[in-house]
Amino acid sequence: MKLDILAFASHPDDVELGCAGTLIAHIAAGKKVGIVDLTHGELGTRGTAEIRLQEAADAANVMGVEVRDNLGFADGFFQNDRQHQLQVIQKIRQYRPEIVIANAIHDRHPDHGRGAALLSESCFKAGLKMISTTDEEGEAQEAWRPKVVYHFIQDRFITPDIVVDVTPYWEKKMESIRAYKSQFHNPNDDSPNTYISSPEFLGFVEARAKELGHTIGVTYGEGFTKERYIGVRNLFDLI
């Protein structure tokens, strides 16, 4: 299956919080979109790896993505090394995306910046034919390099290079976030409180989206940073 956009994230729910509106918007426009989570988020205070896997599947159904995979890396301990890069390269070559979206380049959680670096380097190396990988059937994979890599913005504010209008898809984005019932505020859940389970956290998510939306004259926006200059054929594409 060839995808137009493939989003990678260190933990289940990273994509929903960071770029679900953008993914949903592109799906609505007819693009094929997939997600690969690097870990099961098993070190999280609330929920379990099994619960979060089911929640990720529920969120994927809300967004309408073509596929959602999980590489099963060790939450909190995966590294940007050869072993992990080769597994990411396999996924890039399997789905052959034109665009890869990845974690914030630095953030409150160290897994986010580490995941961003892992994806950036793996996307480049996926295009080197001298690096050999095989698919699930043991067949050799062809080299493939995505055209661009963008990084969404997470907890710590980073000045974006691009802001996407996600206003028409805001409610569906929030529905995908709420699929993670174990992670976010639930007055009927007596699990230990965490930074993201507070009643105020989803309000912060909305406030950030309103702030970014305001910068481009819309209600809600999602911001991204780039790794190279953005090229256009028509200046009106930037309006």
XYZ file of C-alpha atoms in Angstrom:
239
model
C 0.000 0.000 0.000
C 1.400 3.382 -1.003
C 0.494 6.288 1.245
C 0.553 10.011 0.589
C 1.280 10.934 4.214
C 2.791 8.771 6.957
C 2.818 10.159 10.505
C 5.239 8.686 13.036
C 5.013 9.382 16.773
C 6.796 8.247 19.895
C 3.573 7.448 21.785
C -0.050 6.665 21.021
C -1.949 9.997 21.335
C 1.008 12.142 20.144
C -0.418 12.251 16.631
C -3.933 13.018 17.839
C -2.750 15.929 19.964
C -0.244 17.272 17.452
C -1.600 16.810 13.950
C -4.891 14.884 13.831
C -6.704 17.849 12.298
C -4.182 18.021 9.457
C -4.415 14.280 8.802
C -8.219 14.371 8.797
C -8.203 17.355 6.432
C -6.009 15.518 3.933
C -8.087 12.355 4.195
C -11.154 14.468 3.421
C -9.283 15.727 0.339
C -8.774 12.159 -0.873
C -5.224 11.503 0.331
C -4.127 8.157 1.771
C -2.792 8.590 5.300
C -1.234 6.183 7.804
C 0.240 6.271 11.306
C 3.134 4.373 12.877
C 3.520 4.621 16.653
C 7.029 3.852 17.888
C 6.029 2.582 21.359
C 2.940 1.428 23.235
C 3.419 4.182 25.825
C 3.821 1.486 28.451
C 5.600 3.770 30.926
C 2.574 6.031 31.212
C 1.105 6.378 34.695
C -2.443 5.683 33.510
C -3.710 2.779 31.453
C -1.705 -0.169 30.114
C 0.021 -1.021 26.833
C -2.982 -3.160 25.872
C -5.495 -0.435 26.701
C -3.540 2.188 24.784
C -3.265 -0.089 21.760
C -7.063 -0.415 21.670
C -7.482 3.327 22.199
C -5.086 3.983 19.303
C -7.195 1.729 17.080
C -10.353 3.564 18.153
C -8.742 6.922 17.398
C -7.572 5.644 13.996
C -11.170 4.739 13.158
C -12.303 8.231 14.085
C -9.662 9.829 11.857
C -10.203 7.406 8.987
C -6.558 6.507 8.366
C -5.702 3.642 6.027
C -3.411 1.863 8.482
C -1.986 2.200 11.984
C 1.082 0.182 13.004
C 3.165 0.009 16.163
C 6.894 -0.798 16.112
C 6.935 -1.821 19.782
C 10.066 0.114 20.729
C 10.826 0.457 24.448
C 8.977 3.482 25.820
C 11.494 5.877 27.354
C 14.514 3.862 26.229
C 14.492 3.600 22.431
C 17.488 5.169 20.730
C 18.391 6.808 17.440
C 20.713 3.977 16.467
C 21.177 1.491 13.627
C 18.793 -1.110 15.051
C 15.898 1.308 15.427
C 16.619 3.163 12.193
C 16.424 -0.041 10.159
C 12.963 -0.812 11.527
C 11.757 2.703 10.718
C 13.319 2.459 7.244
C 11.365 -0.763 6.642
C 8.100 1.090 7.327
C 9.051 4.034 5.122
C 9.902 1.674 2.275
C 6.753 -0.374 2.866
C 4.377 2.589 2.615
C 6.437 4.900 0.336
C 4.953 8.192 1.604
C 5.513 11.503 -0.152
C 5.303 13.335 3.189
C 6.409 12.165 6.637
C 5.162 13.919 9.760
C 7.050 13.355 13.017
C 7.300 14.487 16.637
C 8.382 17.936 17.745
C 12.115 18.568 17.338
C 12.362 19.152 21.107
C 9.790 18.972 23.871
C 8.993 18.401 27.539
C 9.113 14.595 27.066
C 12.590 13.449 25.929
C 11.080 10.701 23.742
C 9.583 13.360 21.479
C 12.837 15.016 20.427
C 14.558 11.630 20.211
C 11.756 10.315 18.012
C 12.028 13.391 15.787
C 15.760 12.840 15.290
C 15.249 9.121 14.641
C 12.683 9.853 11.937
C 14.688 12.612 10.300
C 17.768 10.432 9.926
C 15.788 7.340 8.923
C 13.942 9.221 6.167
C 17.260 10.192 4.620
C 18.771 6.724 4.922
C 15.626 5.079 3.515
C 16.677 6.569 0.183
C 20.109 4.934 0.179
C 19.985 1.791 -1.945
C 23.094 0.362 -0.295
C 21.136 -0.040 2.958
C 19.342 -3.375 2.625
C 15.988 -4.156 4.222
C 13.348 -6.801 3.629
C 9.568 -6.753 3.950
C 7.440 -9.072 6.104
C 7.687 -11.809 3.457
C 11.467 -11.555 3.331
C 11.520 -9.811 -0.044
C 14.087 -7.072 -0.660
C 12.682 -3.553 -0.399
C 13.459 -0.760 -2.841
C 14.981 2.463 -1.563
C 12.484 5.271 -0.979
C 12.978 8.776 0.381
C 9.991 10.979 1.280
C 9.962 14.361 -0.400
C 9.626 16.276 2.878
C 9.591 15.789 6.640
C 7.510 18.073 8.838
C 7.464 18.122 12.655
C 4.332 18.942 14.620
C 4.428 21.095 17.743
C 3.671 19.524 21.109
C 3.760 20.763 24.696
C 6.587 23.321 24.451
C 5.873 26.108 22.007
C 8.022 26.216 18.887
C 7.530 28.956 16.302
C 5.943 27.177 13.320
C 7.060 27.434 9.707
C 3.619 26.310 8.493
C 0.151 26.603 10.029
C -2.628 24.412 8.630
C -6.258 25.511 8.915
C -8.039 22.635 10.687
C -11.189 24.535 11.638
C -13.646 22.284 9.732
C -12.130 19.200 11.373
C -11.688 20.411 14.930
C -14.510 18.394 16.482
C -13.311 15.194 14.841
C -9.772 15.880 16.085
C -11.120 16.248 19.624
C -13.115 13.052 19.212
C -9.908 11.218 18.283
C -8.197 12.593 21.399
C -11.097 11.530 23.614
C -10.691 7.973 22.327
C -7.837 7.776 24.852
C -10.182 7.431 27.793
C -7.405 6.192 30.061
C -5.195 9.227 29.468
C -7.306 12.363 29.657
C -9.659 13.832 32.243
C -12.427 11.499 33.314
C -14.212 12.332 36.577
C -15.234 8.678 36.940
C -11.643 7.399 36.737
C -9.821 7.154 40.077
C -6.402 6.509 38.475
C -3.522 8.736 39.599
C -3.634 12.229 38.136
C -1.044 13.192 35.533
C -0.022 16.300 33.626
C -2.344 15.465 30.726
C -5.258 14.090 32.777
C -5.959 17.419 34.472
C -9.247 19.147 33.536
C -7.224 22.064 32.182
C -5.075 20.151 29.690
C -7.528 19.836 26.813
C -8.337 23.499 27.309
C -4.660 24.203 26.719
C -4.766 22.121 23.514
C -7.675 24.200 22.260
C -6.053 27.469 23.290
C -2.870 26.565 21.402
C -4.905 25.726 18.286
C -6.801 29.017 18.568
C -3.549 30.942 18.937
C -2.084 29.307 15.826
C -5.344 29.711 13.939
C -5.410 33.394 14.816
C -2.026 33.889 13.125
C -3.515 32.883 9.757
C -6.985 34.358 10.224
C -8.922 31.168 11.028
C -10.409 29.657 14.191
C -8.162 26.618 14.676
C -4.696 25.823 13.347
C -1.970 23.207 13.718
C 1.664 24.247 13.410
C 4.628 22.473 11.876
C 8.336 23.081 11.475
C 10.192 22.213 8.281
C 13.580 20.666 7.544
C 14.150 22.425 4.214
C 12.827 25.407 2.287
C 9.232 25.158 1.139
C 8.837 25.415 -2.633
C 5.671 26.475 -4.447
C 4.753 26.923 -8.101
C 2.179 29.606 -7.422
C 2.231 32.399 -4.837
C -1.508 31.980 -4.389
C -0.845 28.584 -2.818
C 0.430 30.538 0.189
C -2.769 32.504 0.770
